[in-house]
CSV table of C-alpha atoms in Angstrom, one decimal:
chain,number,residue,atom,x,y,z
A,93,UNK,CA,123.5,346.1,43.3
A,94,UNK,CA,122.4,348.0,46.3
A,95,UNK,CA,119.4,350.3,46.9
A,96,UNK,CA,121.9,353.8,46.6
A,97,UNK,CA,123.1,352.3,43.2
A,98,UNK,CA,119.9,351.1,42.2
A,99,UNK,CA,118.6,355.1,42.7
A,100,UNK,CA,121.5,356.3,41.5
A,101,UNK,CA,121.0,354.7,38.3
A,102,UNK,CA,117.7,353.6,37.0
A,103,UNK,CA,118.0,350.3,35.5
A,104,UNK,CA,114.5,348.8,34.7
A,105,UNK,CA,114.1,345.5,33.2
A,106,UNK,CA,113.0,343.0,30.3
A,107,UNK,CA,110.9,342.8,27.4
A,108,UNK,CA,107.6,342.1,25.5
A,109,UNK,CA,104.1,340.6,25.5
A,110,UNK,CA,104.4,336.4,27.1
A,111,UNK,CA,102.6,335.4,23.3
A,112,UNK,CA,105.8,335.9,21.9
A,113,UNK,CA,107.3,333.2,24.3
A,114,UNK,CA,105.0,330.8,22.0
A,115,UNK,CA,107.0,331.8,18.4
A,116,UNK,CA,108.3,329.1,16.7
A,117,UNK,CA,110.7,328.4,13.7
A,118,UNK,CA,107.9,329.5,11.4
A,119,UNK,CA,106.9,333.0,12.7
A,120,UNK,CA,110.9,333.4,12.5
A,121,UNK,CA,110.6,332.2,8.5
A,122,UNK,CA,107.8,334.2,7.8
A,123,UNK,CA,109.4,337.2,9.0
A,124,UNK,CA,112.5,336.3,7.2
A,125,UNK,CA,111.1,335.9,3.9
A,126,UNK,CA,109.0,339.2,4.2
A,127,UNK,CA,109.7,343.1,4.4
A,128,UNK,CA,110.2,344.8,7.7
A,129,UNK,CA,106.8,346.1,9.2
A,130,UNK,CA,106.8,350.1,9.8
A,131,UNK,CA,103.7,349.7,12.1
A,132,UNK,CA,104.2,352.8,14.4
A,133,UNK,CA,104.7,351.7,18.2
A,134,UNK,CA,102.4,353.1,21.0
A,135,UNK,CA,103.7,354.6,24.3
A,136,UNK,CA,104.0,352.3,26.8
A,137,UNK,CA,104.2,348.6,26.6
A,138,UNK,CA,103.8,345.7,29.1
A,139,UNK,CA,107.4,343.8,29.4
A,140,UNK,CA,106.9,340.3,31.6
A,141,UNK,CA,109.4,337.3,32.4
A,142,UNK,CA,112.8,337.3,31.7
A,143,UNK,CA,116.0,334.9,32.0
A,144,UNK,CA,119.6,334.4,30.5
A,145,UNK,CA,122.7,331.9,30.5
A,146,UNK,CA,125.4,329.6,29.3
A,147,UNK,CA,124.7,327.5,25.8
A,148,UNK,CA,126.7,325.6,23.1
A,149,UNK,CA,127.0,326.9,19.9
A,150,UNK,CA,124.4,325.5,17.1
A,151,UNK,CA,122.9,326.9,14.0
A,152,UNK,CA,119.3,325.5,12.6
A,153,UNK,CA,118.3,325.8,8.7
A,154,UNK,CA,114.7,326.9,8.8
A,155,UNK,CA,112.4,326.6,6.0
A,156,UNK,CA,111.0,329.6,4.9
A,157,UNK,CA,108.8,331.1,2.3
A,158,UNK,CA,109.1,332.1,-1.0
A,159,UNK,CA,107.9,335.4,-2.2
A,160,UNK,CA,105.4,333.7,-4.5
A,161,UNK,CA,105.0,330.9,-2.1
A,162,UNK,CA,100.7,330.1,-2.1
A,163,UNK,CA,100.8,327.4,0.6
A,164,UNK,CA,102.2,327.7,3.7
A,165,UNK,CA,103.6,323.9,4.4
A,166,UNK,CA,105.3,322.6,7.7
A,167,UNK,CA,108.8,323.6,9.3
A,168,UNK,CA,110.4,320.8,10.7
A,169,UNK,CA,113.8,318.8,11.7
A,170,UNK,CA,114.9,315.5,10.6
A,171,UNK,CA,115.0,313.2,13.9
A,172,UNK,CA,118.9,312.9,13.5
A,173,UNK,CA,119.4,316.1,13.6
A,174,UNK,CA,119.7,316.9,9.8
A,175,UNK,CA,118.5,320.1,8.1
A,176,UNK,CA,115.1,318.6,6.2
A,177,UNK,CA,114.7,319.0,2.6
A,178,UNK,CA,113.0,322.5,1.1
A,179,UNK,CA,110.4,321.9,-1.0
A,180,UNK,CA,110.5,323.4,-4.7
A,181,UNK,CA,108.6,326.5,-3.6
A,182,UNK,CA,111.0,327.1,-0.5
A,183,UNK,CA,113.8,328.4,0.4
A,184,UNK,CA,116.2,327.7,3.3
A,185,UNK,CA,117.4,330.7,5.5
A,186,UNK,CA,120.2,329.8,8.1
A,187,UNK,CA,119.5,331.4,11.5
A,188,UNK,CA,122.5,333.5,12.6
A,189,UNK,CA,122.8,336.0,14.9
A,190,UNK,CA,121.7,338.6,12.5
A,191,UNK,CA,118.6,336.9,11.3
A,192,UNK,CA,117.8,335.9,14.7
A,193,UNK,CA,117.7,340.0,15.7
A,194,UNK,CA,116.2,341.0,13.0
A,195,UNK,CA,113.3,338.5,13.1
A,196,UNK,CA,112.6,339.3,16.4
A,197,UNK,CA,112.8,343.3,15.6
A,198,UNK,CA,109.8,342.7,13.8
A,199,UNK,CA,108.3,340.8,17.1
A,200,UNK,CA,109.1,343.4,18.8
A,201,UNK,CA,107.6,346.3,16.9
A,202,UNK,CA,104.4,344.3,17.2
A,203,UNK,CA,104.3,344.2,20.9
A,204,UNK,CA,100.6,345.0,22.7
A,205,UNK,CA,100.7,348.4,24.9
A,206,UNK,CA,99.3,348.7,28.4
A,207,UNK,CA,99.6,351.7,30.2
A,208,UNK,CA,100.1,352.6,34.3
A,209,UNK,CA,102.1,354.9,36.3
A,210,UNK,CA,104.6,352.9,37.9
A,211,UNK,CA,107.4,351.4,35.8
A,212,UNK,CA,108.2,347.9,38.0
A,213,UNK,CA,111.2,346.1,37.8
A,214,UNK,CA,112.9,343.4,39.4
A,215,UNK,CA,116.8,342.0,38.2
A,216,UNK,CA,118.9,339.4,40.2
A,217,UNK,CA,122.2,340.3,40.3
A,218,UNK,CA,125.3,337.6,40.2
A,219,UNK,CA,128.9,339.0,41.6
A,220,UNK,CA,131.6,337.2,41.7
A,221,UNK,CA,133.5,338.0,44.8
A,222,UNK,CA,137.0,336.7,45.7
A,223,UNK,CA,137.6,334.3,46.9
A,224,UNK,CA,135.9,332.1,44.2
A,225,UNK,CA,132.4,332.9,45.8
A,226,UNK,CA,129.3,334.3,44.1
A,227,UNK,CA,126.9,336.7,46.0
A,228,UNK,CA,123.3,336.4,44.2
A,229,UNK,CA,120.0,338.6,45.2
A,230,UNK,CA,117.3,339.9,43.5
A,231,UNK,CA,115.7,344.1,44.1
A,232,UNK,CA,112.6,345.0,42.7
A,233,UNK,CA,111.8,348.8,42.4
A,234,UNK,CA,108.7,350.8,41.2
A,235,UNK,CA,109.3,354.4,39.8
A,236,UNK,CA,106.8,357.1,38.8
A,237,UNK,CA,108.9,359.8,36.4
A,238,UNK,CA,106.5,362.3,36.6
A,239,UNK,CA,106.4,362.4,40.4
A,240,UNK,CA,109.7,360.9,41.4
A,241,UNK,CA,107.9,358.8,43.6
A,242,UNK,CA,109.2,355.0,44.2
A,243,UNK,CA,110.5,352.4,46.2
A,244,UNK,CA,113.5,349.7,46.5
A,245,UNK,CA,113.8,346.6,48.2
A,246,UNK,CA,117.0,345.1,47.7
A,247,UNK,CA,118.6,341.7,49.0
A,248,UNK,CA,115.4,339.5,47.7
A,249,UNK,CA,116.2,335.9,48.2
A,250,UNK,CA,119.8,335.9,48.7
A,251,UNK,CA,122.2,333.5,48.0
A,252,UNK,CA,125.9,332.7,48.1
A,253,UNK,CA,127.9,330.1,45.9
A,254,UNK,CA,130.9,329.1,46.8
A,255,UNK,CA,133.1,325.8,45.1
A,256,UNK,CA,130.0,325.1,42.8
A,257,UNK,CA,127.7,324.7,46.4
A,258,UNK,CA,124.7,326.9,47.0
A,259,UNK,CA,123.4,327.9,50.5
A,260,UNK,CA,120.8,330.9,51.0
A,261,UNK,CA,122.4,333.9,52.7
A,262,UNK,CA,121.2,335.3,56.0
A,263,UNK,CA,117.8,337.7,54.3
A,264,UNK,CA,118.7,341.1,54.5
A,265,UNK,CA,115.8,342.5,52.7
A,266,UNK,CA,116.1,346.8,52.5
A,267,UNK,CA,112.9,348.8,51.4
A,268,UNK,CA,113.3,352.3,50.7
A,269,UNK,CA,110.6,354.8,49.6
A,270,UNK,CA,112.0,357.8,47.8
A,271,UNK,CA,110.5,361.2,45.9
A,272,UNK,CA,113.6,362.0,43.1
A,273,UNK,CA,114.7,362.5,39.3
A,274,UNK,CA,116.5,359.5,38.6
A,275,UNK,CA,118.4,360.3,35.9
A,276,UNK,CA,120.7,357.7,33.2
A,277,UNK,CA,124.0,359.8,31.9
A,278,UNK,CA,124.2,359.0,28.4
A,279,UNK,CA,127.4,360.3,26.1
A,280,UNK,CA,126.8,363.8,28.6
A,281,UNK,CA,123.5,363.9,28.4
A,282,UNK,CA,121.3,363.1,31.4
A,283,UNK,CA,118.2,360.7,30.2
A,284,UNK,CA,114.4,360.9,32.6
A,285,UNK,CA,112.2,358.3,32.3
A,286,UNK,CA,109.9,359.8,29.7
A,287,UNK,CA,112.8,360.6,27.9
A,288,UNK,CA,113.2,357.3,26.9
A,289,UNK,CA,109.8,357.1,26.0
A,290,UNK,CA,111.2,359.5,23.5
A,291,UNK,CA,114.0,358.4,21.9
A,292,UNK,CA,114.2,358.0,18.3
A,293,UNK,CA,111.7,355.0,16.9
A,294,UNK,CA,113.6,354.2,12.9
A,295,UNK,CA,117.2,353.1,12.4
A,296,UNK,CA,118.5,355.6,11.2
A,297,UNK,CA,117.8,358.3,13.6
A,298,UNK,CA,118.4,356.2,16.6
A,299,UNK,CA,121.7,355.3,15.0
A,300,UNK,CA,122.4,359.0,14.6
A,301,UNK,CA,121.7,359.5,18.4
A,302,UNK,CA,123.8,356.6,19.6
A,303,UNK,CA,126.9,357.9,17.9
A,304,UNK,CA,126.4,361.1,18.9
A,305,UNK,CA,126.3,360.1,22.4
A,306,UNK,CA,128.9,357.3,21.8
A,307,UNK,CA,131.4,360.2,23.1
A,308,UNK,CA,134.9,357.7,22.4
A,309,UNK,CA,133.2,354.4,24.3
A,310,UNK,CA,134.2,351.5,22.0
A,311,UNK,CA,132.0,350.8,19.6
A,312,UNK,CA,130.6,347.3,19.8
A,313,UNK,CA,131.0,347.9,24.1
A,314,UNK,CA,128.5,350.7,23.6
A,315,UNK,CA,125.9,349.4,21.3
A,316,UNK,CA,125.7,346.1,23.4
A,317,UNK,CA,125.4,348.5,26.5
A,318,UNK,CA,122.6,350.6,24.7
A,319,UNK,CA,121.2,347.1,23.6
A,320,UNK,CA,120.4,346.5,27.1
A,321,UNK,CA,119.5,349.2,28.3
A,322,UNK,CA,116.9,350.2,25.8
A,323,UNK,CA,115.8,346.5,25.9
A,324,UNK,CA,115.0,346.1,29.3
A,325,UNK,CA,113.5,349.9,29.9
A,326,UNK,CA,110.4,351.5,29.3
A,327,UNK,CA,111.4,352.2,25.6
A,328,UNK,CA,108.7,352.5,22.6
A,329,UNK,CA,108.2,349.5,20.6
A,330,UNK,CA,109.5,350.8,17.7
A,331,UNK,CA,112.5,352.1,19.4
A,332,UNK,CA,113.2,348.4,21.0
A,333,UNK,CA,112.7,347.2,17.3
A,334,UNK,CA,115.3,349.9,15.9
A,335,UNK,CA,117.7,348.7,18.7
A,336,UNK,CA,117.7,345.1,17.6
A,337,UNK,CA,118.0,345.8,13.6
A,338,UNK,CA,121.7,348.3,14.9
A,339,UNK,CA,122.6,345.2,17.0
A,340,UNK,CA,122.1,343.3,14.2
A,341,UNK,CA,124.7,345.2,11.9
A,342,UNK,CA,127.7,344.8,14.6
A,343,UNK,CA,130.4,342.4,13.1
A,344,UNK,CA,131.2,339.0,14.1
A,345,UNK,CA,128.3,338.1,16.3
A,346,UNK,CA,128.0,334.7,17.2
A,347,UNK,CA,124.4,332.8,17.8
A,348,UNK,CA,124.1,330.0,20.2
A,349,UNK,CA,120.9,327.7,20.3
A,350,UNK,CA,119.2,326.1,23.2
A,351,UNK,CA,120.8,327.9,26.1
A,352,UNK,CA,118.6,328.1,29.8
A,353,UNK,CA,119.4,330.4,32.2
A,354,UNK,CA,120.4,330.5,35.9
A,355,UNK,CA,116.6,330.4,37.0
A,356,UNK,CA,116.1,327.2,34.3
A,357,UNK,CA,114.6,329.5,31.0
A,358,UNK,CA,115.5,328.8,27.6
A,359,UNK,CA,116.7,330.9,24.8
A,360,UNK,CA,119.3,332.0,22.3
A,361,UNK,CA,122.3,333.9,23.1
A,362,UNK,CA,123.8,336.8,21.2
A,363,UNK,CA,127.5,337.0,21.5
A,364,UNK,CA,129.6,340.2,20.7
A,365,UNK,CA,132.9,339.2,18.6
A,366,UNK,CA,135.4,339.2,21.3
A,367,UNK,CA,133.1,336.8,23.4
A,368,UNK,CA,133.0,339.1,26.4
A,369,UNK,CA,129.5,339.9,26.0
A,370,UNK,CA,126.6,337.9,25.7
A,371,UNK,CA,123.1,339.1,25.6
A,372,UNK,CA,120.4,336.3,26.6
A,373,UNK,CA,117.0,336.4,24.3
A,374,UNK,CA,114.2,334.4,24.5
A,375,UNK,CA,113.3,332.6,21.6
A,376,UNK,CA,110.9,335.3,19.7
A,377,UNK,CA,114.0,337.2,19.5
A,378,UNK,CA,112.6,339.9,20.9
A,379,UNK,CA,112.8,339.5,24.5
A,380,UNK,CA,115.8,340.4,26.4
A,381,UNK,CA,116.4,338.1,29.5
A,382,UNK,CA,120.1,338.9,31.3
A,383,UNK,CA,123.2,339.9,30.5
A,384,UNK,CA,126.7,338.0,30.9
A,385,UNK,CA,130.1,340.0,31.0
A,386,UNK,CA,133.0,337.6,30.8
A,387,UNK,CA,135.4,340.2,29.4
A,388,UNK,CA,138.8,341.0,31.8
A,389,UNK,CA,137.6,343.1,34.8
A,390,UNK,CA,137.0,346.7,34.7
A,391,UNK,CA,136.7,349.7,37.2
A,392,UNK,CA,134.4,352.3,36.8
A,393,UNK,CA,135.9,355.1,34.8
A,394,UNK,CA,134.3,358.8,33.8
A,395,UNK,CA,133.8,359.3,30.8
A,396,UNK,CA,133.2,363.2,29.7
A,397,UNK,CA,130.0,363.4,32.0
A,398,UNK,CA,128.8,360.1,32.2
A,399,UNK,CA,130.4,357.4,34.1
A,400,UNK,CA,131.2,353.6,32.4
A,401,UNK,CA,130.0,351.1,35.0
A,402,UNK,CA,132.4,348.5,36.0
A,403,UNK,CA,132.0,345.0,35.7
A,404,UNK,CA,134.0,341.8,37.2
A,405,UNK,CA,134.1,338.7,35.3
A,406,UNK,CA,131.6,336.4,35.7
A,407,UNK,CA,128.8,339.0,36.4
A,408,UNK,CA,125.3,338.6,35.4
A,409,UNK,CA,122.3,340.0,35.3
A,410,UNK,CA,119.1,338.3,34.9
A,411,UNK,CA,115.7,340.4,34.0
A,412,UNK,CA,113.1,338.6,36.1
A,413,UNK,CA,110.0,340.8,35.6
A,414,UNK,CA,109.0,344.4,34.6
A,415,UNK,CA,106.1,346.1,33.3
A,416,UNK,CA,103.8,349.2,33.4
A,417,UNK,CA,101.7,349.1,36.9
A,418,UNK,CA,99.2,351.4,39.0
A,419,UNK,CA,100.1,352.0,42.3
A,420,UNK,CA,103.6,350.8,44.5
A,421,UNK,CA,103.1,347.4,44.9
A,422,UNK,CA,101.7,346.5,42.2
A,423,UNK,CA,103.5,343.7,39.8
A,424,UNK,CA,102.6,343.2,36.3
């Protein structure tokens, strides 16, 4: 991505307090076995670290309480790899995709706040480029919505891979300081910063919004789109929780276990049904790290008044770091 698209289209990054980075199998059974929490989420939230990649396939049986359990007992694996034996009192819940979102929906609606005036981001972009080579930088941008005020600097630590070989690229660092609405186009309507802020925070009326704003995009395309984009932005809690419960409903999503991504950090991946998506999570399940399009390639097309990005096989994009900050220059 360049600075002009980077302006063009805000597209700020990642997700959640690093505590959640510690959750193990047993916050994921507790939340399991319990109701959803409906604590209301504060404005703005501090979003750190984030990663994404390639994984094989695995599904873990995870002990988890009872409703009447008393004693809260250890989760654990049998050394060969065997699911262990529940005791009486237990009950074994199966971590699919769907569990895995909605347990870290509840993570996520718990997130701390922190506030500032600068939304910081930086991504690292992977392109494919023909002829079997892979152009790889990083651009980190700060952006104030009230003022317009921000900055770019694009072609951070550049790379190029090319037959499975990596060599850094000539740097070509580009800083630009700017005073502009940045504006996302959204199903015809045109989103601002604090408009996010303001999007609906429960299920059902954020599922309202998306469909109205759907505007023909195919379905599971556009709530995987939306899935990013209100993960890695400067969303409410709530409405990063409500996000991961829709994602949650789509059909035929696939979970794969113990993935790392291209900068070496582990997670799960969430895979839409026709494999060309796959959205990289950290292990709360409520952290979004990168994104992975390995659908057939697709040019930008309009759509009504928006515009559906492109995307070439192969692309990724990894959510380094993002969070609330004071002044240009600042990182979180």
């Amino acid at each position: 991505m360049n600075t002009d698209e980077l302006i063009r289209a805000l597209r700020p990054d990642d997700l959640l307090d690093e505590a959640y980075h510690r959750r193990r199998e047993a916050d994921l059974a507790r939340i399991l076995a319990g109701p959803p929490s409906l604590r209301p989420a504060s404005v703005r939230t501090r979003l750190v670290l984030a990663g994404a990649a390639a994984a094989v396939s695995a599904a873990l049986a995870v002990p988890a309480l009872m409703p009447g359990a008393t004693t809260p007992g250890g989760v654990g694996e049998p050394a060969g790899g065997g699911v262990a034996s529940a005791p009486a009192n237990r009950a074994v819940v199966t971590l699919d995709a769907r569990s895995f979102l909605l347990a870290g929906a509840e993570n996520a609606a718990r997130a701390d706040v922190e506030t500032g005036r600068y939304w910081y981001s930086r991504e690292r972009l992977y392109e494919p480029q023909p002829p079997g080579t892979v152009r790889i930088s990083s651009t980190e941008s700060w952006y104030d919505g009230e003022t317009g005020r921000g900055r770019t600097t694009s072609g951070l630590d550049a790379e190029v891979v090319m037959g499975g070989a990596t060599a850094k690229a000539t740097p070509t660092p580009r800083t630009r300081d700017f005073r502009i609405t940045l504006l996302t186009d959204i199903g015809g309507e045109s989103l601002s910063q604090d408009d996010f802020r303001r999007l609906p925070r429960e299920v059902e009326g954020l599922r309202r919004w998306l469909e109205a704003h759907r505007r023909g995009e195919p379905s599971a395309e556009f709530t995987f789109r939306m899935a990013r984009l209100l993960l890695s932005g400067p969303t409410t809690p709530a409405t990063r929780a409500a996000m991961l419960r829709i994602l949650a409903d789509e059909p035929g999503l696939r979970l794969e276990r113990g993935v790392t991504d291209p900068v070496g950090r582990s997670g799960a991946a969430v895979v839409s049904a026709d494999g060309a998506i796959r959205l990289i999570i950290d292990e709360s399940g409520a952290r979004l790290l990168a994104e992975e399009y390995n659908g057939p390639d697709r040019k930008a097309e309009r759509v009504g008044r928006s515009v559906r990005v492109g995307a070439r096989r192969g692309e990724k994009t990894v959510y380094e770091s993002s969070g609330w900050v004071e002044k240009i220059g600042d990182r979180p």
